[in-house]
Amino acid sequence: MALRFYDTMTRSLRAFEPLEAGRVGFYACGPTVYQLPHIGNYRTFLFNDVLHRWLEWKGLDVRFIMNLTDVDDRIIEKAAAAGASLRDYTEPHIRGFMEELETLGVRPADEYPRATDSIEDMARLVEKLIERGHAYLTDDGSIFFDISSFEAYGRLSRIRLDEVRTGERVADDRYEKGDARDFALWKAPKAADGEVGAVWEGPVVDGEAKPGRPGWHLECSAMSMSRLGETFDIHAGGEDLVFPHHEDEIAQSEGATGKPFVRYWLHARHLMMDTEKMSKSLGNFVGIRDVLDRGYAPAVVRYLLISAHYRKELSFSWDSLDDARAAVRRLTDFQRRLVDAPTAAAATDAVLRPIADRALAAFEAALDDDLNTPAALAALFTFVRETNAALDRAGEVALDELDALRLALGSMDDVLGVLSLASASTAADEELAAWVEERIAARQQARKDRDFARADAIRDEIAAAGIVLEDTPQGPRWKLAEPATGGR
Ligand code: AMP
Ligand code: ZN
């Protein structure tokens, strides 16, 4: 089957044909950096990652851009409350986000542009929109997009222009469908903007620059087109971005260029917490740190979040993490078995290679079909089951057959990124264990030498590393300290 995706624009599955053969331009909306993302956000970011990896697995040359929204209404509000500049306020959140992406084994994007580094592009875009009659200046020096000037407005989210209040304005970056009106491209400075350093020399209107700051939607139009061209292949994000964010991006981009903006729109369904969407504003969220603190490895979180199809409902629960942990363990056990399996000197019956070939074919068909990760995982587990049964029967296998199995497993994990992540944390665990054992031995020696000050110092050192040491009649035992639960 050829690669196909569900395109939100047409509400249908469409064969994927990039603009330029062999190359893909892919833009995903990144986080708004006023706190660390929650695992719901990471569901969307891991969907982006699997998509990125899959396109590369298919041999395509992908240019993947994810922006960082480091100026918008909420960030300014938070930075002003904290008495910090925009840069100082967002910096630790950006760093934390980058660290968590690495923790979750996300393949880096080619670029992570910050909105505040792209203000020039935004100002020029607004000038073009004014020139082409799509935008207008208001009395306070803000600039709005006139939605009645853009005939295709509403095509992505399927709202009808005759049902919205044209001519009225909404200045908020985030508004609901029922509130669709002319939206702000450029906002004249308010007191808080000046306090946090969120005022730039803006678009030139009638020979005069209009100071202010960009609206959220404008940021993504400018950052995507400046890097991927006026028309590019894939634009992705969570489902809440369809309206108004992506609808407004289309209006701005196509209004300015007169060309189609994006060829395929892909949206991930939100992660639920019980019956509600996990969200920052509802406060019902769990962070990566919370999950790791409870002793779940990053590979387990990754597995859970990619195990459901990106357009299907997924509810978070701690039980579901336990199931994911069991699944990851089956995979790591299997991987170890492939390493440890006894090899035969002579050639053996070629039964294993066809198992690997069948698995890879099923795996590819699943992901080609709109990135069907549960079907791909099913193919992987069929592979595990069939291979285990064949190995039980065969006893010994020829090295080249074993290699075919290892290659197949590695190839599937190139996309899933679970086993590579699991072995990274196993290595870290082993390193920690070796260190603790060495420190315990040093402490025992210090005690033997009756150097109790040194023994106590080592004990403190071990405790500071989050290790609980118990002296038992059988000698010292250690374990990781109980994680703090709740909060972050
Ligand atoms: P934000 O930082 O709010 O701009 O969100 C970053 C990304 O996470 C966007 O693509 C959102 O659509 C997505 N997102 C927000 N909440 C959830 C959720 N509960 N599940 C999945 N994705 C989400
Ligand atoms: Zn965006």
Short mmCIF file of C-alpha atoms and ligand atoms in Angstrom, two decimals:
data_model
loop_
_atom_site.label_atom_id
_atom_site.label_comp_id
_atom_site.label_asym_id
_atom_site.label_seq_id
_atom_site.Cartn_x
_atom_site.Cartn_y
_atom_site.Cartn_z
CA MET A 1 0.00 0.00 0.00
CA ALA A 2 1.20 3.47 -0.71
CA LEU A 3 1.65 5.96 2.08
CA ARG A 4 -1.50 7.84 2.93
CA PHE A 5 -2.67 10.26 5.60
CA TYR A 6 -5.95 11.54 6.91
CA ASP A 7 -6.09 15.16 5.83
CA THR A 8 -8.19 17.37 8.08
CA MET A 9 -8.84 19.72 5.16
CA THR A 10 -10.69 17.10 3.10
CA ARG A 11 -11.70 14.91 6.07
CA SER A 12 -10.44 11.92 4.11
CA LEU A 13 -7.47 9.62 3.61
CA ARG A 14 -5.26 10.86 0.80
CA ALA A 15 -2.24 9.26 -0.86
CA PHE A 16 0.82 11.19 0.20
CA GLU A 17 2.62 12.85 -2.68
CA PRO A 18 5.18 15.44 -1.69
CA LEU A 19 5.51 18.62 -3.67
CA GLU A 20 9.00 17.65 -4.74
CA ALA A 21 9.72 13.94 -5.27
CA GLY A 22 11.78 12.47 -2.46
CA ARG A 23 11.62 15.54 -0.21
CA VAL A 24 9.21 16.59 2.51
CA GLY A 25 8.71 19.92 4.22
CA PHE A 26 7.09 19.31 7.60
CA TYR A 27 6.08 21.93 10.19
CA ALA A 28 4.67 21.15 13.62
CA CYS A 29 3.40 23.69 16.11
CA GLY A 30 5.60 23.54 19.15
CA PRO A 31 4.90 24.39 22.77
CA THR A 32 3.96 27.70 24.31
CA VAL A 33 6.87 28.01 26.68
CA TYR A 34 5.44 29.32 29.94
CA GLN A 35 5.75 26.00 31.78
CA LEU A 36 6.87 22.49 30.93
CA PRO A 37 4.55 20.57 28.62
CA HIS A 38 2.38 17.85 30.16
CA ILE A 39 2.16 14.29 28.86
CA GLY A 40 -0.88 15.29 26.77
CA ASN A 41 1.29 17.75 24.85
CA TYR A 42 3.84 14.97 24.52
CA ARG A 43 1.25 12.72 22.94
CA THR A 44 1.15 15.24 20.11
CA PHE A 45 4.91 15.75 20.07
CA LEU A 46 5.52 11.99 19.93
CA PHE A 47 3.00 11.70 17.11
CA ASN A 48 5.13 14.30 15.28
CA ASP A 49 8.21 12.25 16.10
CA VAL A 50 6.80 8.97 14.80
CA LEU A 51 5.66 10.77 11.66
CA HIS A 52 9.11 12.34 11.23
CA ARG A 53 10.79 8.97 11.73
CA TRP A 54 8.37 7.18 9.43
CA LEU A 55 8.91 9.61 6.56
CA GLU A 56 12.66 9.11 6.96
CA TRP A 57 12.25 5.35 7.23
CA LYS A 58 10.51 5.53 3.84
CA GLY A 59 13.65 7.09 2.43
CA LEU A 60 12.33 10.63 2.17
CA ASP A 61 14.55 13.60 2.80
CA VAL A 62 12.60 15.43 5.51
CA ARG A 63 13.03 18.99 6.60
CA PHE A 64 11.27 19.16 9.96
CA ILE A 65 10.65 22.44 11.75
CA MET A 66 9.07 22.84 15.18
CA ASN A 67 8.59 26.36 16.47
CA LEU A 68 8.72 27.59 20.05
CA THR A 69 5.97 30.06 20.90
CA ASP A 70 7.85 32.38 23.22
CA VAL A 71 5.54 35.38 22.95
CA ASP A 72 1.77 35.34 23.34
CA ASP A 73 -0.90 36.67 25.70
CA ARG A 74 -0.34 34.07 28.40
CA ILE A 75 3.45 34.24 28.41
CA ILE A 76 3.38 38.01 28.76
CA GLU A 77 0.91 37.74 31.61
CA LYS A 78 3.06 35.16 33.42
CA ALA A 79 6.35 36.96 32.81
CA ALA A 80 4.90 40.26 34.03
CA ALA A 81 3.56 38.56 37.18
CA ALA A 82 7.02 37.10 37.80
CA GLY A 83 8.69 40.45 37.15
CA ALA A 84 10.92 38.87 34.51
CA SER A 85 11.73 39.74 30.92
CA LEU A 86 10.21 37.55 28.23
CA ARG A 87 13.62 36.02 27.45
CA ASP A 88 14.51 35.28 31.08
CA TYR A 89 11.06 33.90 31.75
CA THR A 90 10.94 31.53 28.79
CA GLU A 91 14.58 30.38 28.79
CA PRO A 92 14.33 27.69 31.52
CA HIS A 93 11.09 26.35 30.01
CA ILE A 94 12.76 26.03 26.62
CA ARG A 95 15.74 24.28 28.14
CA GLY A 96 13.46 21.96 30.12
CA PHE A 97 11.45 21.15 26.99
CA MET A 98 14.61 20.28 25.03
CA GLU A 99 15.77 18.02 27.84
CA GLU A 100 12.45 16.23 27.98
CA LEU A 101 12.44 15.69 24.21
CA GLU A 102 15.79 14.01 24.59
CA THR A 103 14.57 11.98 27.57
CA LEU A 104 11.71 10.68 25.42
CA GLY A 105 14.04 9.80 22.56
CA VAL A 106 12.59 12.34 20.14
CA ARG A 107 14.64 12.71 16.97
CA PRO A 108 15.59 16.38 16.85
CA ALA A 109 13.94 18.72 14.37
CA ASP A 110 16.15 20.48 11.86
CA GLU A 111 15.31 23.74 13.56
CA TYR A 112 13.41 24.99 16.60
CA PRO A 113 12.85 28.65 15.72
CA ARG A 114 11.70 30.99 18.46
CA ALA A 115 8.97 33.45 17.54
CA THR A 116 10.93 36.35 19.04
CA ASP A 117 13.78 35.64 16.62
CA SER A 118 11.46 35.89 13.60
CA ILE A 119 9.72 39.21 14.20
CA GLU A 120 11.09 40.72 10.96
CA ASP A 121 9.44 38.01 8.86
CA MET A 122 6.18 38.62 10.69
CA ALA A 123 6.24 42.37 10.12
CA ARG A 124 6.85 41.88 6.38
CA LEU A 125 3.97 39.41 6.19
CA VAL A 126 1.61 41.92 7.77
CA GLU A 127 2.70 44.59 5.29
CA LYS A 128 1.86 42.24 2.43
CA LEU A 129 -1.56 41.53 3.90
CA ILE A 130 -2.31 45.24 4.14
CA GLU A 131 -1.11 45.76 0.58
CA ARG A 132 -3.40 43.01 -0.65
CA GLY A 133 -6.42 44.33 1.19
CA HIS A 134 -6.68 41.58 3.81
CA ALA A 135 -5.66 43.59 6.86
CA TYR A 136 -6.45 46.97 8.39
CA LEU A 137 -5.11 49.28 11.04
CA THR A 138 -7.28 50.20 14.03
CA ASP A 139 -7.29 53.42 16.04
CA ASP A 140 -4.96 52.11 18.74
CA GLY A 141 -2.33 51.01 16.18
CA SER A 142 -3.19 47.30 16.17
CA ILE A 143 -3.62 45.46 12.89
CA PHE A 144 -6.41 42.97 12.21
CA PHE A 145 -7.13 40.42 9.52
CA ASP A 146 -10.39 41.04 7.71
CA ILE A 147 -11.92 37.56 7.45
CA SER A 148 -14.58 38.74 5.00
CA SER A 149 -11.77 39.51 2.54
CA PHE A 150 -10.69 35.90 2.39
CA GLU A 151 -13.26 33.77 0.68
CA ALA A 152 -11.85 30.44 1.80
CA TYR A 153 -12.00 31.40 5.49
CA GLY A 154 -13.49 28.54 7.47
CA ARG A 155 -12.60 25.79 4.97
CA LEU A 156 -10.39 23.83 7.39
CA SER A 157 -12.62 24.04 10.45
CA ARG A 158 -15.82 24.11 8.42
CA ILE A 159 -17.28 27.22 9.90
CA ARG A 160 -19.38 29.29 7.52
CA LEU A 161 -18.41 32.82 6.85
CA ASP A 162 -22.06 33.90 6.64
CA GLU A 163 -22.54 32.74 10.22
CA VAL A 164 -19.67 34.64 11.79
CA ARG A 165 -19.56 38.22 12.87
CA THR A 166 -17.52 39.84 10.16
CA GLY A 167 -16.37 43.36 10.86
CA GLU A 168 -16.18 42.65 14.61
CA ARG A 169 -12.85 41.95 16.22
CA VAL A 170 -11.24 39.55 18.66
CA ALA A 171 -7.88 40.47 20.14
CA ASP A 172 -7.37 37.31 22.20
CA ASP A 173 -5.02 34.69 20.75
CA ARG A 174 -7.24 31.80 21.81
CA TYR A 175 -10.94 31.98 21.07
CA GLU A 176 -13.69 29.52 20.28
CA LYS A 177 -15.53 28.85 17.05
CA GLY A 178 -18.59 30.71 18.28
CA ASP A 179 -16.42 33.76 18.65
CA ALA A 180 -14.96 33.85 15.14
CA ARG A 181 -14.31 37.44 14.12
CA ASP A 182 -11.52 39.52 12.59
CA PHE A 183 -8.41 38.49 14.49
CA ALA A 184 -5.31 40.37 15.60
CA LEU A 185 -2.18 40.06 13.46
CA TRP A 186 -0.26 42.73 15.30
CA LYS A 187 -1.06 44.13 18.73
CA ALA A 188 -0.29 47.66 19.83
CA PRO A 189 1.75 47.74 23.06
CA LYS A 190 0.10 47.59 26.46
CA ALA A 191 1.87 48.36 29.72
CA ALA A 192 2.74 44.72 30.46
CA ASP A 193 4.31 44.28 27.01
CA GLY A 194 6.75 47.09 27.72
CA GLU A 195 7.59 45.70 31.17
CA VAL A 196 8.64 42.31 29.83
CA GLY A 197 10.37 43.56 26.67
CA ALA A 198 7.68 42.39 24.25
CA VAL A 199 7.57 45.46 22.02
CA TRP A 200 9.15 45.47 18.58
CA GLU A 201 9.35 47.89 15.71
CA GLY A 202 6.49 46.56 13.63
CA PRO A 203 5.08 46.63 10.12
CA VAL A 204 5.34 49.89 8.25
CA VAL A 205 1.92 51.33 7.45
CA ASP A 206 1.71 54.58 5.45
CA GLY A 207 5.41 55.14 5.94
CA GLU A 208 5.31 54.68 9.70
CA ALA A 209 6.43 51.64 11.71
CA LYS A 210 3.79 50.39 14.15
CA PRO A 211 5.37 49.23 17.39
CA GLY A 212 3.85 46.20 19.11
CA ARG A 213 4.00 42.46 19.07
CA PRO A 214 2.73 39.64 16.86
CA GLY A 215 -0.43 37.62 17.38
CA TRP A 216 0.11 33.90 17.95
CA HIS A 217 -1.27 32.75 14.58
CA LEU A 218 0.98 35.12 12.64
CA GLU A 219 4.06 33.61 14.26
CA CYS A 220 3.51 30.17 12.73
CA SER A 221 2.70 31.50 9.23
CA ALA A 222 5.94 33.46 9.20
CA MET A 223 8.17 30.80 10.75
CA SER A 224 6.89 28.00 8.52
CA MET A 225 6.96 29.83 5.18
CA SER A 226 10.34 31.44 5.78
CA ARG A 227 11.87 28.01 6.26
CA LEU A 228 9.82 25.66 4.09
CA GLY A 229 8.58 27.91 1.32
CA GLU A 230 5.19 29.42 0.57
CA THR A 231 3.72 25.98 -0.12
CA PHE A 232 4.89 22.97 1.85
CA ASP A 233 3.82 19.40 2.48
CA ILE A 234 2.74 18.70 6.04
CA HIS A 235 1.51 20.87 8.89
CA ALA A 236 0.69 19.10 12.14
CA GLY A 237 -0.53 19.83 15.65
CA GLY A 238 -3.06 18.81 18.26
CA GLU A 239 -6.76 18.83 17.41
CA ASP A 240 -7.44 22.04 19.30
CA LEU A 241 -5.28 23.92 16.81
CA VAL A 242 -7.66 23.41 13.87
CA PHE A 243 -9.59 26.45 15.00
CA PRO A 244 -8.65 29.20 15.25
CA HIS A 245 -4.89 28.69 14.97
CA HIS A 246 -4.59 26.79 11.71
CA GLU A 247 -7.63 28.39 10.12
CA ASP A 248 -6.02 31.76 10.73
CA GLU A 249 -2.61 30.58 9.52
CA ILE A 250 -4.19 29.59 6.21
CA ALA A 251 -5.94 32.96 5.85
CA GLN A 252 -2.73 34.88 6.58
CA SER A 253 -0.45 32.76 4.43
CA GLU A 254 -2.68 32.34 1.41
CA GLY A 255 -3.90 35.90 1.72
CA ALA A 256 -0.32 37.12 1.49
CA THR A 257 1.03 34.78 -1.20
CA GLY A 258 -2.03 33.85 -3.24
CA LYS A 259 -0.70 30.27 -3.23
CA PRO A 260 -1.83 27.13 -1.45
CA PHE A 261 -0.17 27.07 1.98
CA VAL A 262 -0.15 23.43 3.12
CA ARG A 263 -0.81 20.19 1.22
CA TYR A 264 -1.70 17.88 4.15
CA TRP A 265 -3.10 18.90 7.55
CA LEU A 266 -2.61 16.30 10.29
CA HIS A 267 -4.10 16.62 13.77
CA ALA A 268 -3.63 14.45 16.84
CA ARG A 269 -6.45 13.72 19.24
CA HIS A 270 -6.06 14.97 22.77
CA LEU A 271 -4.94 12.78 25.63
CA MET A 272 -7.72 12.46 28.18
CA MET A 273 -7.55 12.44 31.94
CA ASP A 274 -10.63 10.49 32.99
CA THR A 275 -13.36 12.12 30.91
CA GLU A 276 -11.70 15.46 30.32
CA LYS A 277 -8.89 16.62 28.10
CA MET A 278 -5.62 16.92 29.90
CA SER A 279 -4.91 20.62 29.87
CA LYS A 280 -2.85 23.29 31.51
CA SER A 281 -5.86 25.47 32.12
CA LEU A 282 -7.94 22.71 33.76
CA GLY A 283 -4.97 21.80 35.94
CA ASN A 284 -5.62 18.06 35.50
CA PHE A 285 -2.22 17.30 34.07
CA VAL A 286 0.70 15.00 34.71
CA GLY A 287 4.24 15.91 33.70
CA ILE A 288 7.08 13.75 32.50
CA ARG A 289 8.85 14.34 35.80
CA ASP A 290 5.81 13.07 37.76
CA VAL A 291 5.84 9.85 35.77
CA LEU A 292 9.60 9.29 36.01
CA ASP A 293 9.50 10.03 39.75
CA ARG A 294 7.13 7.13 40.18
CA GLY A 295 9.75 4.86 38.69
CA TYR A 296 8.49 4.49 35.11
CA ALA A 297 11.28 4.53 32.54
CA PRO A 298 11.10 7.04 29.66
CA ALA A 299 10.67 4.12 27.23
CA VAL A 300 7.46 3.17 29.05
CA VAL A 301 5.98 6.66 28.73
CA ARG A 302 6.97 6.77 25.09
CA TYR A 303 5.41 3.37 24.49
CA LEU A 304 2.14 4.33 26.15
CA LEU A 305 1.78 7.59 24.24
CA ILE A 306 2.44 6.06 20.81
CA SER A 307 0.51 2.84 21.41
CA ALA A 308 -2.85 4.30 20.38
CA HIS A 309 -3.54 5.57 16.88
CA TYR A 310 -2.98 9.32 16.90
CA ARG A 311 -6.58 10.06 15.89
CA LYS A 312 -8.12 7.69 18.44
CA GLU A 313 -9.03 8.37 22.00
CA LEU A 314 -6.39 7.65 24.64
CA SER A 315 -7.01 8.07 28.34
CA PHE A 316 -4.18 8.31 30.78
CA SER A 317 -4.10 6.15 33.90
CA TRP A 318 -1.35 4.78 36.08
CA ASP A 319 -2.63 1.27 35.25
CA SER A 320 -2.07 1.95 31.57
CA LEU A 321 1.55 2.78 32.40
CA ASP A 322 1.87 -0.58 34.16
CA ASP A 323 0.60 -2.32 31.02
CA ALA A 324 3.06 -0.33 28.92
CA ARG A 325 5.87 -1.35 31.26
CA ALA A 326 4.97 -5.02 30.80
CA ALA A 327 4.95 -4.59 27.02
CA VAL A 328 8.33 -2.87 27.01
CA ARG A 329 9.74 -5.62 29.19
CA ARG A 330 8.57 -8.25 26.71
CA LEU A 331 10.38 -6.37 24.00
CA THR A 332 13.62 -5.97 25.94
CA ASP A 333 13.53 -9.65 26.98
CA PHE A 334 13.09 -10.58 23.36
CA GLN A 335 15.93 -8.34 22.28
CA ARG A 336 18.18 -9.99 24.86
CA ARG A 337 17.14 -13.39 23.63
CA LEU A 338 18.25 -12.46 20.13
CA VAL A 339 21.62 -11.43 21.51
CA ASP A 340 22.07 -14.52 23.66
CA ALA A 341 20.61 -17.17 21.33
CA PRO A 342 23.00 -20.05 20.72
CA THR A 343 24.25 -20.07 17.14
CA ALA A 344 24.73 -23.16 15.03
CA ALA A 345 27.94 -23.75 13.14
CA ALA A 346 26.11 -25.08 10.08
CA ALA A 347 23.23 -23.53 8.17
CA THR A 348 19.82 -24.20 9.71
CA ASP A 349 16.39 -24.44 8.14
CA ALA A 350 15.43 -21.06 6.88
CA VAL A 351 12.30 -20.56 8.97
CA LEU A 352 13.27 -17.42 10.78
CA ARG A 353 13.96 -15.16 7.84
CA PRO A 354 10.40 -15.49 6.47
CA ILE A 355 9.07 -14.58 9.93
CA ALA A 356 11.16 -11.41 9.84
CA ASP A 357 10.11 -10.59 6.27
CA ARG A 358 6.43 -11.05 7.05
CA ALA A 359 6.70 -8.89 10.16
CA LEU A 360 8.41 -6.06 8.30
CA ALA A 361 5.83 -6.14 5.53
CA ALA A 362 2.95 -5.97 8.03
CA PHE A 363 4.70 -3.26 10.00
CA GLU A 364 5.22 -1.12 6.91
CA ALA A 365 1.67 -1.58 5.70
CA ALA A 366 0.37 -0.50 9.11
CA LEU A 367 2.37 2.72 9.29
CA ASP A 368 1.73 3.53 5.64
CA ASP A 369 -1.94 3.43 6.52
CA ASP A 370 -2.17 6.82 8.22
CA LEU A 371 0.49 5.94 10.78
CA ASN A 372 -1.42 3.10 12.38
CA THR A 373 0.87 2.52 15.37
CA PRO A 374 -1.32 -0.07 17.17
CA ALA A 375 -1.34 -2.24 14.04
CA ALA A 376 2.43 -1.77 13.72
CA LEU A 377 2.87 -2.85 17.36
CA ALA A 378 0.64 -5.85 16.71
CA ALA A 379 2.95 -6.82 13.82
CA LEU A 380 5.91 -6.45 16.15
CA PHE A 381 4.38 -8.65 18.85
CA THR A 382 3.40 -11.29 16.29
CA PHE A 383 7.05 -11.24 15.28
CA VAL A 384 8.11 -11.72 18.91
CA ARG A 385 5.68 -14.60 19.43
CA GLU A 386 6.51 -16.43 16.21
CA THR A 387 10.24 -15.98 16.66
CA ASN A 388 10.16 -17.17 20.26
CA ALA A 389 8.23 -20.28 19.23
CA ALA A 390 10.66 -20.97 16.36
CA LEU A 391 13.67 -20.48 18.63
CA ASP A 392 12.17 -22.84 21.21
CA ARG A 393 11.84 -25.48 18.51
CA ALA A 394 15.17 -24.91 16.80
CA GLY A 395 17.50 -24.71 19.76
CA GLU A 396 20.36 -23.36 17.67
CA VAL A 397 20.18 -21.07 14.64
CA ALA A 398 22.59 -19.96 11.97
CA LEU A 399 24.16 -16.58 12.51
CA ASP A 400 22.84 -15.07 9.29
CA GLU A 401 19.30 -16.02 10.24
CA LEU A 402 19.74 -14.49 13.65
CA ASP A 403 21.13 -11.37 12.01
CA ALA A 404 18.01 -11.08 9.87
CA LEU A 405 15.91 -11.12 13.05
CA ARG A 406 18.04 -8.53 14.79
CA LEU A 407 17.96 -6.30 11.73
CA ALA A 408 14.18 -6.55 11.51
CA LEU A 409 13.80 -5.67 15.18
CA GLY A 410 16.23 -2.76 14.86
CA SER A 411 14.47 -1.49 11.78
CA MET A 412 11.09 -1.45 13.52
CA ASP A 413 12.59 0.27 16.52
CA ASP A 414 14.03 2.93 14.22
CA VAL A 415 10.48 4.21 14.04
CA LEU A 416 9.16 3.28 17.47
CA GLY A 417 12.26 4.40 19.34
CA VAL A 418 11.33 2.31 22.37
CA LEU A 419 14.08 -0.30 22.58
CA SER A 420 16.88 2.18 21.94
CA LEU A 421 15.48 4.30 24.76
CA ALA A 422 15.05 1.30 27.08
CA SER A 423 18.64 0.22 26.59
CA ALA A 424 19.84 3.78 27.24
CA SER A 425 18.10 3.79 30.63
CA THR A 426 19.30 0.27 31.42
CA ALA A 427 22.83 1.49 30.81
CA ALA A 428 22.19 4.45 33.14
CA ASP A 429 20.76 2.07 35.79
CA GLU A 430 23.80 -0.14 35.52
CA GLU A 431 26.12 2.80 35.83
CA LEU A 432 24.30 3.97 38.95
CA ALA A 433 24.39 0.47 40.44
CA ALA A 434 28.12 0.19 39.83
CA TRP A 435 28.68 3.54 41.51
CA VAL A 436 26.57 2.66 44.57
CA GLU A 437 28.33 -0.70 44.97
CA GLU A 438 31.70 1.00 44.80
CA ARG A 439 30.69 3.60 47.43
CA ILE A 440 29.30 0.91 49.71
CA ALA A 441 32.57 -0.98 49.51
CA ALA A 442 34.49 2.21 50.32
CA ARG A 443 32.25 2.80 53.33
CA GLN A 444 32.78 -0.75 54.59
CA GLN A 445 36.52 -0.24 54.26
CA ALA A 446 36.34 3.07 56.17
CA ARG A 447 34.45 1.33 58.97
CA LYS A 448 37.01 -1.44 59.08
CA ASP A 449 39.68 1.23 59.35
CA ARG A 450 37.60 2.78 62.19
CA ASP A 451 37.46 6.01 60.16
CA PHE A 452 33.84 6.73 61.10
CA ALA A 453 33.86 10.31 59.88
CA ARG A 454 34.71 9.09 56.42
CA ALA A 455 32.12 6.31 56.59
CA ASP A 456 29.44 8.85 57.54
CA ALA A 457 30.52 11.20 54.76
CA ILE A 458 30.14 8.39 52.23
CA ARG A 459 26.74 7.53 53.65
CA ASP A 460 25.66 11.17 53.16
CA GLU A 461 27.01 11.13 49.64
CA ILE A 462 24.94 8.04 48.83
CA ALA A 463 21.83 9.59 50.40
CA ALA A 464 22.33 12.76 48.36
CA ALA A 465 22.19 10.63 45.20
CA GLY A 466 18.65 9.58 46.17
CA ILE A 467 19.65 6.15 47.47
CA VAL A 468 18.39 4.64 50.70
CA LEU A 469 20.97 2.51 52.44
CA GLU A 470 19.96 -0.08 55.04
CA ASP A 471 22.35 -2.04 57.19
CA THR A 472 20.97 -5.55 57.55
CA PRO A 473 22.47 -8.58 59.28
CA GLN A 474 23.39 -9.79 55.78
CA GLY A 475 25.27 -6.56 55.09
CA PRO A 476 24.27 -3.24 53.52
CA ARG A 477 21.32 -3.16 51.10
CA TRP A 478 20.33 -0.25 48.92
CA LYS A 479 17.35 0.93 46.91
CA LEU A 480 16.17 4.09 45.20
CA ALA A 481 14.42 6.50 47.57
CA GLU A 482 10.61 6.49 47.28
CA PRO A 483 9.66 9.14 44.77
CA ALA A 484 7.66 12.11 45.95
CA THR A 485 4.18 11.85 44.44
CA GLY A 486 1.86 14.56 43.17
CA GLY A 487 2.90 18.13 42.34
CA ARG A 488 5.81 18.97 40.11
P1 AMP B 1 0.47 24.48 23.64
O1 AMP B 1 1.77 24.52 24.40
O2 AMP B 1 -0.72 24.71 24.52
O3 AMP B 1 0.49 25.42 22.45
O4 AMP B 1 0.31 22.99 23.09
C1 AMP B 1 1.32 22.31 22.41
C2 AMP B 1 0.73 21.16 21.61
O5 AMP B 1 0.12 20.20 22.47
C3 AMP B 1 -0.35 21.60 20.63
O6 AMP B 1 -0.16 20.89 19.41
C4 AMP B 1 -1.64 21.16 21.31
O7 AMP B 1 -2.66 20.90 20.38
C5 AMP B 1 -1.18 19.89 21.99
N1 AMP B 1 -2.01 19.49 23.14
C6 AMP B 1 -2.53 20.26 24.14
N2 AMP B 1 -3.22 19.51 25.03
C7 AMP B 1 -3.14 18.22 24.59
C8 AMP B 1 -3.66 16.95 25.08
N3 AMP B 1 -4.39 16.85 26.19
N4 AMP B 1 -3.36 15.84 24.35
C9 AMP B 1 -2.62 15.93 23.20
N5 AMP B 1 -2.12 17.08 22.72
C10 AMP B 1 -2.37 18.21 23.39
ZN ZN B 2 1.41 27.07 15.32
#
